[in-house]
Coordinates of C-alpha atoms in Angstrom, one line a residue:
M1 CA 140.7 164.1 63.4
A2 CA 137.7 162.4 62.0
A3 CA 135.0 164.5 60.4
M4 CA 132.1 165.3 62.7
E5 CA 128.6 164.7 61.3
I6 CA 125.6 166.0 63.2
G7 CA 122.2 165.6 61.6
S8 CA 119.7 168.5 61.6
M9 CA 117.2 168.8 64.4
A10 CA 114.2 171.1 64.3
A11 CA 112.1 171.8 67.3
Q12 CA 109.4 174.3 68.1
I13 CA 109.9 175.5 71.6
S14 CA 107.4 177.4 73.7
A15 CA 108.2 179.0 77.0
A16 CA 105.9 180.4 79.7
A17 CA 106.9 183.6 81.3
R18 CA 107.9 183.2 84.9
T19 CA 106.1 185.1 87.6
D20 CA 107.9 187.7 89.6
S21 CA 110.7 186.3 91.6
V22 CA 109.8 185.3 95.2
S23 CA 113.0 187.0 96.2
R24 CA 111.3 190.3 95.9
R25 CA 108.5 189.1 98.3
V26 CA 111.0 188.7 101.1
G27 CA 112.1 192.3 100.8
S28 CA 115.4 191.9 99.0
K29 CA 116.6 192.4 95.5
V30 CA 118.3 189.4 94.1
A31 CA 121.5 190.0 92.1
R32 CA 121.1 188.5 88.7
N33 CA 123.5 187.8 85.8
G34 CA 120.8 187.8 83.2
S35 CA 117.2 186.7 82.9
W36 CA 116.0 183.1 83.1
A37 CA 112.8 181.2 82.3
P38 CA 111.2 177.9 83.3
P39 CA 111.8 174.7 81.3
P40 CA 110.6 175.1 77.7
V41 CA 108.0 172.6 76.6
C42 CA 108.5 170.9 73.2
Q43 CA 105.4 170.8 71.1
R44 CA 104.1 167.5 69.7
N45 CA 105.7 167.6 66.3
L46 CA 109.4 167.3 66.9
A47 CA 111.3 166.4 63.8
V48 CA 114.6 164.5 64.4
S49 CA 117.1 163.4 61.8
V50 CA 120.4 162.1 63.2
R51 CA 123.2 160.2 61.5
S52 CA 125.5 157.8 63.3
L53 CA 129.1 159.0 63.6
R54 CA 132.1 156.9 63.0
T55 CA 135.9 157.4 63.3
S56 CA 137.9 156.8 60.1
D57 CA 140.5 154.6 61.8
C58 CA 138.2 151.8 63.0
D59 CA 135.8 149.5 61.1
A60 CA 132.6 149.5 63.2
S61 CA 130.2 148.9 60.3
A62 CA 129.0 145.7 61.9
Q63 CA 128.2 147.3 65.2
V64 CA 127.0 150.8 64.4
A65 CA 123.4 151.3 63.5
D66 CA 123.1 153.9 60.9
L67 CA 119.7 155.3 61.9
A68 CA 119.0 157.5 58.9
S69 CA 120.4 158.6 55.6
S70 CA 121.1 162.3 55.0
N71 CA 117.5 162.9 53.9
G72 CA 116.1 161.4 57.1
V73 CA 114.8 158.1 55.6
A74 CA 115.4 155.2 57.9
K75 CA 117.1 152.1 56.5
P76 CA 115.1 148.9 56.7
E77 CA 117.3 147.5 59.5
T78 CA 116.1 150.1 62.0
S79 CA 112.9 151.4 60.5
D80 CA 110.8 149.6 63.2
L81 CA 112.5 151.8 65.8
I82 CA 111.6 155.0 64.1
Q83 CA 108.0 153.9 63.4
D84 CA 107.2 153.3 67.1
I85 CA 108.4 156.7 68.3
K86 CA 105.5 158.6 70.0
F87 CA 106.6 161.7 71.9
D88 CA 103.4 161.8 73.9
D89 CA 104.0 158.4 75.4
V90 CA 105.0 158.1 79.1
V91 CA 108.6 157.1 79.4
L92 CA 109.1 154.2 81.7
N93 CA 112.6 153.8 83.1
P94 CA 113.1 150.9 85.6
R95 CA 116.0 152.7 87.3
R96 CA 115.4 155.6 89.7
K97 CA 117.2 158.7 88.5
T98 CA 116.6 161.1 91.4
K99 CA 119.3 160.4 94.0
I100 CA 118.7 159.7 97.8
V101 CA 120.9 161.3 100.5
C102 CA 120.7 159.5 103.9
T103 CA 121.9 161.0 107.1
I104 CA 123.8 158.4 109.1
G105 CA 123.3 158.3 112.9
P106 CA 122.6 156.0 115.8
S107 CA 119.9 154.2 113.8
S108 CA 122.1 153.5 110.8
N109 CA 125.8 153.7 111.7
T110 CA 126.5 149.9 111.8
R111 CA 128.0 147.9 109.0
E112 CA 124.7 145.9 108.6
M113 CA 122.6 149.0 108.3
I114 CA 124.8 150.8 105.9
W115 CA 124.7 147.8 103.6
K116 CA 120.9 147.6 103.9
L117 CA 120.5 151.3 103.3
A118 CA 122.6 151.0 100.1
E119 CA 120.6 148.1 98.9
A120 CA 117.3 150.0 99.7
G121 CA 118.4 153.0 97.6
M122 CA 120.9 155.2 99.4
N123 CA 123.2 157.0 97.0
V124 CA 124.9 159.5 99.4
A125 CA 125.8 159.0 103.1
R126 CA 125.6 162.3 105.0
L127 CA 127.6 163.0 108.1
N128 CA 125.9 165.7 110.2
M129 CA 128.7 167.3 112.2
S130 CA 126.2 168.9 114.6
H131 CA 126.1 165.5 116.2
G132 CA 128.7 162.9 117.0
D133 CA 132.5 163.2 117.1
H134 CA 135.3 162.5 114.7
K135 CA 135.7 159.0 115.9
S136 CA 132.1 158.0 115.2
H137 CA 132.2 159.8 111.8
K138 CA 135.5 158.1 110.9
K139 CA 133.8 154.7 111.5
V140 CA 131.0 155.6 109.1
I141 CA 133.5 156.8 106.4
D142 CA 135.5 153.6 106.7
L143 CA 132.3 151.5 106.4
V144 CA 131.1 153.3 103.3
K145 CA 134.5 153.0 101.7
E146 CA 134.4 149.3 102.6
Y147 CA 131.0 148.9 100.9
N148 CA 132.2 150.6 97.8
A149 CA 135.3 148.3 97.6
E150 CA 133.3 145.1 98.2
N151 CA 130.2 145.8 96.1
K152 CA 130.4 143.7 93.0
E153 CA 127.3 145.2 91.3
G154 CA 128.8 148.6 90.7
N155 CA 126.7 150.5 93.2
V156 CA 128.6 153.5 94.5
I157 CA 127.9 155.5 97.7
A158 CA 129.4 159.0 98.0
I159 CA 130.2 160.8 101.3
M160 CA 128.9 164.2 102.2
L161 CA 130.2 166.1 105.3
D162 CA 127.6 168.6 106.5
T163 CA 129.1 171.4 108.7
K164 CA 127.4 172.5 111.8
G165 CA 127.7 176.2 110.9
P166 CA 126.9 179.1 113.1
E167 CA 123.9 177.5 114.8
V168 CA 122.4 178.9 117.9
R169 CA 121.4 176.0 120.2
S170 CA 120.0 175.5 123.6
G171 CA 122.0 173.8 126.3
D172 CA 122.0 170.2 127.6
L173 CA 119.1 169.0 129.8
L174 CA 119.0 166.1 132.2
E175 CA 115.5 165.4 131.0
P176 CA 113.1 167.3 128.6
L177 CA 111.1 170.3 129.8
M178 CA 107.4 170.8 129.0
L179 CA 106.7 174.3 127.9
K180 CA 103.1 175.5 128.2
E181 CA 101.3 178.3 126.4
G182 CA 101.6 181.6 128.4
Q183 CA 104.5 180.3 130.6
E184 CA 107.4 182.6 131.2
F185 CA 110.7 181.1 130.0
S186 CA 114.2 182.6 129.6
F187 CA 117.3 181.9 127.6
T188 CA 120.7 183.0 129.0
I189 CA 124.3 183.2 127.8
N190 CA 125.3 181.7 131.1
R191 CA 125.6 178.3 129.4
N192 CA 125.6 176.1 132.5
L193 CA 122.5 177.7 134.0
I194 CA 119.6 175.3 134.0
S195 CA 116.3 175.6 135.9
E196 CA 112.6 174.9 135.4
N197 CA 112.2 178.2 133.6
T198 CA 115.7 179.0 132.2
I199 CA 118.2 177.3 129.9
G200 CA 121.6 178.4 128.5
V201 CA 122.5 179.0 124.8
N202 CA 125.8 178.5 123.0
Y203 CA 126.0 182.0 121.5
D204 CA 127.5 184.9 123.5
D205 CA 125.9 187.6 121.3
F206 CA 122.4 186.1 121.5
V207 CA 121.2 188.9 123.7
N208 CA 122.5 191.5 121.3
D209 CA 120.9 189.9 118.3
V210 CA 117.4 189.7 119.9
E211 CA 115.0 192.5 120.3
V212 CA 111.8 192.9 122.4
G213 CA 108.9 191.8 120.2
D214 CA 110.9 189.2 118.3
I215 CA 109.6 185.7 117.9
L216 CA 112.0 182.9 118.8
L217 CA 111.5 179.6 117.0
V218 CA 112.7 176.4 118.7
D219 CA 113.6 173.3 116.6
G220 CA 112.5 174.8 113.3
G221 CA 109.2 176.1 114.7
M222 CA 108.0 173.2 116.7
M223 CA 107.7 175.7 119.6
S224 CA 107.7 179.5 119.6
L225 CA 108.2 182.2 122.2
A226 CA 107.7 186.0 122.2
V227 CA 110.5 188.1 123.6
K228 CA 109.2 190.3 126.4
S229 CA 112.3 191.9 127.9
K230 CA 116.1 191.3 128.2
T231 CA 118.9 192.0 130.6
A232 CA 122.7 192.0 130.0
D233 CA 122.8 188.2 129.9
T234 CA 119.2 187.0 129.6
V235 CA 116.3 187.1 127.2
K236 CA 112.9 186.8 128.9
C237 CA 110.1 185.3 126.9
E238 CA 106.5 184.2 127.0
V239 CA 105.6 180.8 125.4
V240 CA 103.3 181.2 122.4
D241 CA 103.3 177.6 121.2
G242 CA 104.4 175.0 123.7
G243 CA 105.9 171.6 123.5
E244 CA 108.7 169.3 124.7
L245 CA 112.1 171.1 124.9
K246 CA 115.0 168.7 124.6
S247 CA 118.7 169.2 124.7
R248 CA 120.6 171.2 122.1
R249 CA 117.5 172.4 120.2
H250 CA 118.1 174.9 117.3
L251 CA 117.0 178.5 117.9
N252 CA 116.0 181.0 115.2
V253 CA 114.8 184.5 115.4
R254 CA 112.1 184.9 112.7
G255 CA 113.3 187.1 109.9
K256 CA 116.9 187.4 111.2
S257 CA 120.2 185.6 110.9
A258 CA 122.8 185.3 113.6
T259 CA 125.9 187.5 113.2
L260 CA 128.2 184.5 113.5
P261 CA 130.6 183.7 110.7
S262 CA 129.4 181.1 108.3
I263 CA 132.4 178.8 109.0
T264 CA 133.2 178.6 112.7
D265 CA 136.3 177.3 114.4
K266 CA 134.6 173.9 114.9
D267 CA 133.7 173.9 111.2
W268 CA 137.3 174.4 110.2
E269 CA 138.4 171.4 112.3
D270 CA 135.6 169.3 110.7
I271 CA 136.7 170.5 107.2
K272 CA 140.3 169.4 107.9
F273 CA 138.9 166.1 109.1
G274 CA 137.1 165.8 105.8
V275 CA 140.3 166.5 103.9
E276 CA 142.2 163.8 105.8
N277 CA 139.5 161.3 105.0
K278 CA 138.8 162.3 101.4
V279 CA 135.1 162.9 101.6
D280 CA 133.4 163.7 98.3
F281 CA 131.3 166.8 99.2
Y282 CA 131.0 169.5 101.9
A283 CA 127.6 170.9 102.6
V284 CA 128.3 174.3 104.1
S285 CA 125.6 175.5 106.5
F286 CA 124.2 179.1 106.7
V287 CA 126.1 180.5 103.7
K288 CA 125.3 184.2 103.4
D289 CA 127.5 185.3 100.5
A290 CA 129.9 184.0 97.9
E291 CA 133.0 185.1 99.9
V292 CA 132.6 182.1 102.2
V293 CA 132.6 179.7 99.3
H294 CA 135.7 181.3 97.8
E295 CA 137.5 181.1 101.1
L296 CA 136.8 177.4 101.5
K297 CA 137.8 176.6 97.9
D298 CA 141.1 178.5 98.4
F299 CA 141.7 176.5 101.5
L300 CA 141.0 173.2 99.7
K301 CA 143.2 174.2 96.7
G302 CA 146.0 174.9 99.2
C303 CA 145.5 171.4 100.6
N304 CA 145.3 169.9 97.1
A305 CA 142.0 168.4 98.1
D306 CA 139.5 167.6 95.3
I307 CA 136.3 168.0 97.3
H308 CA 133.2 169.8 95.9
V309 CA 131.5 172.5 97.9
L310 CA 127.7 172.5 98.2
V311 CA 126.0 175.6 99.8
K312 CA 123.0 175.2 102.1
I313 CA 120.5 177.9 101.4
E314 CA 118.8 178.3 104.8
S315 CA 119.2 181.9 106.0
A316 CA 117.4 185.1 105.2
D317 CA 120.7 186.8 104.3
A318 CA 121.4 184.3 101.5
I319 CA 118.3 185.2 99.4
P320 CA 119.6 188.5 98.0
N321 CA 122.9 186.8 97.0
L322 CA 121.5 183.6 95.5
Q323 CA 123.0 184.1 92.1
S324 CA 126.5 184.8 93.3
I325 CA 126.4 182.1 96.0
I326 CA 125.3 179.3 93.6
S327 CA 127.7 180.6 90.9
A328 CA 130.7 180.3 93.3
S329 CA 129.6 176.8 94.5
D330 CA 129.6 173.3 93.0
G331 CA 125.9 172.8 93.9
A332 CA 123.3 173.7 96.5
M333 CA 120.9 172.3 99.1
V334 CA 117.5 173.7 99.8
A335 CA 117.6 173.4 103.6
R336 CA 113.9 174.1 104.3
G337 CA 113.9 173.9 108.0
D338 CA 115.8 177.0 108.9
L339 CA 114.7 178.7 105.7
G340 CA 111.1 178.4 106.9
A341 CA 112.1 179.6 110.3
E342 CA 113.9 182.8 109.2
L343 CA 111.4 183.6 106.4
P344 CA 107.7 183.4 106.0
I345 CA 106.9 179.8 105.7
E346 CA 104.5 180.4 102.7
D347 CA 107.6 181.6 100.7
V348 CA 109.5 178.3 101.1
P349 CA 107.8 176.4 98.2
M350 CA 108.5 179.3 95.7
L351 CA 112.1 179.6 97.0
Q352 CA 112.6 175.9 96.6
E353 CA 111.5 176.1 93.0
E354 CA 113.6 179.1 92.3
I355 CA 116.8 177.5 93.8
I356 CA 116.2 174.4 91.8
M357 CA 115.8 176.4 88.6
R358 CA 118.9 178.5 89.2
C359 CA 121.0 175.4 89.9
R360 CA 119.8 173.6 86.8
S361 CA 120.4 176.7 84.7
M362 CA 124.0 176.6 85.9
E363 CA 124.4 172.8 85.4
K364 CA 124.9 172.3 89.2
P365 CA 123.3 169.6 91.3
V366 CA 120.6 170.6 93.8
I367 CA 119.3 168.7 96.9
V368 CA 115.9 169.2 98.5
A369 CA 116.1 168.6 102.2
T370 CA 114.3 168.7 105.6
N371 CA 111.0 167.1 106.7
M372 CA 110.5 165.0 103.6
L373 CA 109.4 162.0 105.7
E374 CA 109.4 163.5 109.1
S375 CA 106.5 161.4 110.4
M376 CA 108.5 158.2 109.7
I377 CA 110.8 159.0 112.5
D378 CA 108.2 157.5 114.8
H379 CA 105.7 155.9 112.4
P380 CA 106.0 153.1 109.8
T381 CA 104.0 154.9 107.1
P382 CA 104.3 158.5 105.8
T383 CA 101.6 161.1 105.5
R384 CA 100.0 161.7 102.1
A385 CA 101.4 165.3 102.2
E386 CA 104.9 163.9 102.6
V387 CA 104.5 161.7 99.6
S388 CA 103.3 164.6 97.6
D389 CA 106.3 166.7 98.8
I390 CA 108.7 164.1 97.4
A391 CA 106.8 163.9 94.1
I392 CA 106.9 167.7 93.7
A393 CA 110.7 167.9 94.4
V394 CA 111.2 165.2 91.7
K395 CA 109.0 166.9 89.2
E396 CA 110.7 170.3 89.8
G397 CA 113.9 168.6 88.7
S398 CA 116.0 168.2 91.9
D399 CA 119.0 166.0 91.5
A400 CA 118.6 164.5 95.0
I401 CA 116.2 164.3 97.9
M402 CA 117.4 163.9 101.5
L403 CA 116.4 162.1 104.7
S404 CA 117.7 163.6 108.0
G405 CA 116.3 162.3 111.3
E406 CA 114.4 159.6 109.4
T407 CA 117.6 157.6 108.9
A408 CA 119.8 159.1 111.6
H409 CA 117.7 158.3 114.7
G410 CA 114.3 157.2 113.4
K411 CA 112.6 153.9 114.2
Y412 CA 112.1 153.0 110.5
P413 CA 115.2 154.0 108.5
L414 CA 115.0 151.3 105.9
K415 CA 111.2 151.8 105.4
A416 CA 111.8 155.6 104.9
V417 CA 114.4 154.9 102.2
R418 CA 112.1 152.4 100.5
V419 CA 109.2 154.9 100.5
M420 CA 111.4 157.6 99.1
H421 CA 112.7 155.3 96.4
T422 CA 109.3 154.1 95.4
V423 CA 107.7 157.5 95.3
A424 CA 110.5 159.0 93.3
L425 CA 110.5 156.1 90.8
R426 CA 106.8 156.2 90.4
T427 CA 106.8 160.0 89.8
E428 CA 109.6 159.7 87.3
S429 CA 107.7 157.0 85.4
T430 CA 104.9 159.5 84.7
M431 CA 107.2 162.2 83.4
S432 CA 107.7 162.2 79.6
A433 CA 110.8 163.6 78.0
K434 CA 109.1 166.8 77.1
T435 CA 108.3 167.6 80.7
T436 CA 111.9 167.1 81.8
L437 CA 113.8 169.4 79.4
P438 CA 116.3 171.7 81.1
V439 CA 115.8 175.4 81.8
S440 CA 117.6 176.3 78.7
V441 CA 118.2 174.6 75.4
P442 CA 120.3 175.6 72.4
S443 CA 117.8 177.4 70.2
T444 CA 120.3 179.3 68.0
P445 CA 123.4 178.2 66.1
V446 CA 126.6 178.1 68.2
Q447 CA 128.5 181.3 67.5
A448 CA 132.1 181.0 66.4
L449 CA 134.8 183.0 68.2
G450 CA 136.7 185.8 66.5
S451 CA 139.3 183.3 65.3
G452 CA 136.7 181.3 63.5
E453 CA 136.8 178.5 66.1
F454 CA 133.8 177.4 68.1
A455 CA 133.6 177.9 71.9
P456 CA 134.4 174.4 73.2
R457 CA 131.9 174.6 76.1
E458 CA 129.1 175.8 73.9
L459 CA 129.8 173.2 71.3
S460 CA 129.7 170.5 74.0
K461 CA 126.5 171.8 75.3
M462 CA 124.8 171.8 71.9
F463 CA 126.1 168.3 71.3
A464 CA 124.8 167.0 74.7
F465 CA 121.4 168.4 73.8
H466 CA 121.4 166.5 70.4
A467 CA 122.6 163.3 72.0
T468 CA 119.8 163.5 74.6
T469 CA 117.2 164.1 71.9
M470 CA 118.4 161.1 69.9
A471 CA 118.4 158.9 73.0
N472 CA 114.9 160.0 73.9
A473 CA 113.6 159.4 70.4
L474 CA 115.0 155.9 70.3
G475 CA 114.4 155.0 73.9
T476 CA 118.1 154.1 74.5
P477 CA 120.3 154.5 77.5
I478 CA 123.4 156.7 77.0
I479 CA 126.9 155.5 77.5
V480 CA 129.5 158.3 77.9
F481 CA 133.2 158.2 78.5
T482 CA 134.8 161.0 80.6
Q483 CA 137.9 161.8 82.5
T484 CA 136.6 165.1 83.9
G485 CA 132.9 164.3 84.3
S486 CA 131.9 167.4 82.2
M487 CA 129.9 165.6 79.5
A488 CA 128.1 163.4 82.0
V489 CA 127.1 166.5 83.9
L490 CA 125.9 168.2 80.7
L491 CA 123.8 165.1 79.7
S492 CA 122.3 165.1 83.2
H493 CA 121.4 168.8 82.7
F494 CA 119.4 167.9 79.7
R495 CA 117.5 165.2 81.6
P496 CA 117.4 162.2 79.1
S497 CA 114.6 159.8 79.7
S498 CA 116.9 156.8 80.2
T499 CA 119.9 156.2 82.3
I500 CA 123.3 157.8 81.7
F501 CA 126.1 155.3 82.2
A502 CA 129.2 157.4 82.8
F503 CA 132.4 155.5 82.4
T504 CA 135.5 157.1 83.9
D505 CA 139.0 156.0 84.9
Q506 CA 139.1 158.5 87.7
E507 CA 137.9 157.4 91.2
R508 CA 137.1 161.0 92.4
I509 CA 135.0 161.7 89.2
K510 CA 133.1 158.4 89.8
Q511 CA 132.3 159.4 93.4
R512 CA 131.3 163.0 92.3
L513 CA 128.9 161.9 89.6
V514 CA 126.9 159.9 92.1
L515 CA 125.0 163.0 93.0
Y516 CA 123.8 163.9 89.5
Q517 CA 120.3 163.0 88.4
G518 CA 120.1 160.0 86.1
V519 CA 123.9 159.3 86.1
V520 CA 125.3 155.9 87.0
P521 CA 129.1 156.2 87.3
V522 CA 131.3 153.2 86.5
Q523 CA 135.0 153.2 87.0
M524 CA 137.0 151.4 84.3
E525 CA 140.5 151.6 83.0
F526 CA 140.5 153.0 79.4
S527 CA 142.4 151.3 76.7
N528 CA 144.5 153.3 74.2
D529 CA 142.2 151.9 71.6
A530 CA 138.8 153.6 71.7
E531 CA 136.9 150.6 70.1
E532 CA 138.3 148.2 72.6
T533 CA 137.1 150.5 75.4
F534 CA 133.6 150.8 73.9
S535 CA 133.3 147.0 73.7
R536 CA 134.5 146.5 77.2
A537 CA 132.0 149.0 78.5
I538 CA 129.1 147.4 76.7
E539 CA 130.2 144.0 77.9
A540 CA 130.3 145.2 81.5
L541 CA 126.8 146.6 81.3
V542 CA 125.5 143.3 79.8
N543 CA 127.2 141.3 82.5
G544 CA 125.7 143.6 85.1
K545 CA 122.3 143.1 83.5
H546 CA 121.9 146.8 82.9
I547 CA 121.3 146.1 79.2
K548 CA 120.8 142.9 77.2
K549 CA 121.7 141.5 73.9
G550 CA 119.6 143.1 71.1
D551 CA 119.2 146.4 72.9
Y552 CA 120.3 149.6 71.3
V553 CA 122.5 152.1 73.1
T554 CA 123.6 155.7 72.4
L555 CA 127.3 155.9 72.8
V556 CA 128.8 159.3 73.4
Q557 CA 132.5 160.3 73.0
S558 CA 132.9 164.0 73.5
G559 CA 134.8 166.6 75.4
V560 CA 137.2 169.5 75.3
K561 CA 139.9 167.2 76.6
S562 CA 139.7 164.3 74.3
I563 CA 140.5 160.8 75.7
W564 CA 141.7 159.2 72.4
R565 CA 142.8 162.2 70.3
H566 CA 145.0 165.2 70.5
E567 CA 142.1 167.6 69.7
S568 CA 138.6 168.0 70.9
T569 CA 136.2 165.5 69.4
H570 CA 132.4 164.9 69.4
H571 CA 131.0 161.6 68.3
I572 CA 127.6 159.9 68.7
Q573 CA 127.2 156.3 67.8
V574 CA 124.0 154.2 68.1
R575 CA 124.8 150.5 68.4
K576 CA 122.9 147.3 68.7
V577 CA 124.3 145.2 71.6

């Protein structure tokens, strides 16, 4: 195995102490596996000295830019690169790094619209199993796969199946009902009962879960009713905030979660449908504890299904178990609609920040969802508050931001995606590398195990941090080669300023990496010769106009499971294209 050379890097790190966890403010103690802190901020004077790495069995002297000698003095060939480095400069990246999830529905479920949404900026197509049937969702899955197969520019769309979960919903109406303040209105478990003042619900224990004095929220709080009394089958209310009640509206009891199981019988049928159609992600609704995640993962393992499980944090019961839930999962979604209905709405921004921080500390993707461009369901332009909401989610470090009704049944689905794309890209352009560092960086030497060997995962993590620092210093994109996706995920975790081009020969890994911030996955067969693979990858990026002749790139070959050697290897090369 070729010798590994990593230049020294010195950095002074300062970290601000985080305020008390908002979990305590909702009356619950959050289980924690250790303390955590917000992203450290690098001070201005960051000294970097990195030496390009080569393998002994290939002559790459003509291609590899040796950036510095061992004493940190740049050679004349590349000194102009080093002289221009200013860590306070704004980093401009023409490619959006934060991913966009679009819910597909009546406004967007045609071939033409899916193609246009992809061109406008969609990265993940979400199937909301609360609406539609398997036939309509199968059509969307087939269209997305057709787009992926036909697209010649390398754009990839992943598929996310979002389970309905234990939702409590009102029944069907022939036409909407107008509820007025002070009006008496009832909900009954007699599902087919509909009148001017009564409607059925789909949950038989609804009466048992509700108490006199509770506040019922309809459609995430668009309307509210106070419970005045109840009988064996009916909950009688008084309208506090009125509005238009439509069919199948979601019902919440403020401060409470329904006692239904997180995965219902319908959900299991939908999950099996996802296995049959090889979706990329499940978003599991109303997860309350880690056991639900383990149960689903065991089922998928038994089916030999390689599908990642994202947990939707949207119930009061989930907050005390955040650490264990996210640890068990492959990522999370901040589902702010129901979260804000079950908990005080003023706690939602802090919970959003906390969930993002936890996911990033565990190197797991996180999606911010619900109401991001709600006004664009009916209007062609967003509110200024919605634009700020998107910018905040991007600045907090979310991997993806999501559109729901805006693209599912809104009047302006394409405009909504373009607005989200533009706002995210503009926000990213103002964020320098020092403001996007991860929640934890290697600040101490990697400890060797008792046998004298280094822990492979910790070594990879340290290496990803150094590779990111080098790429940021030189302003180069990163090219990484992976069969498992692990190094691409680590690089995303450290949030390099430029794009991460992740080359893989595994289709499932390509689809999965779509969700990670800053990662552009590319599927390519690997040659047995590493140098040939490197050259083909660079050529593909040049032909795709992602890079051009004369550019420098940071090329990363790393991993516990080496692609070209029998043992673990870690290499960085900086090359001039």
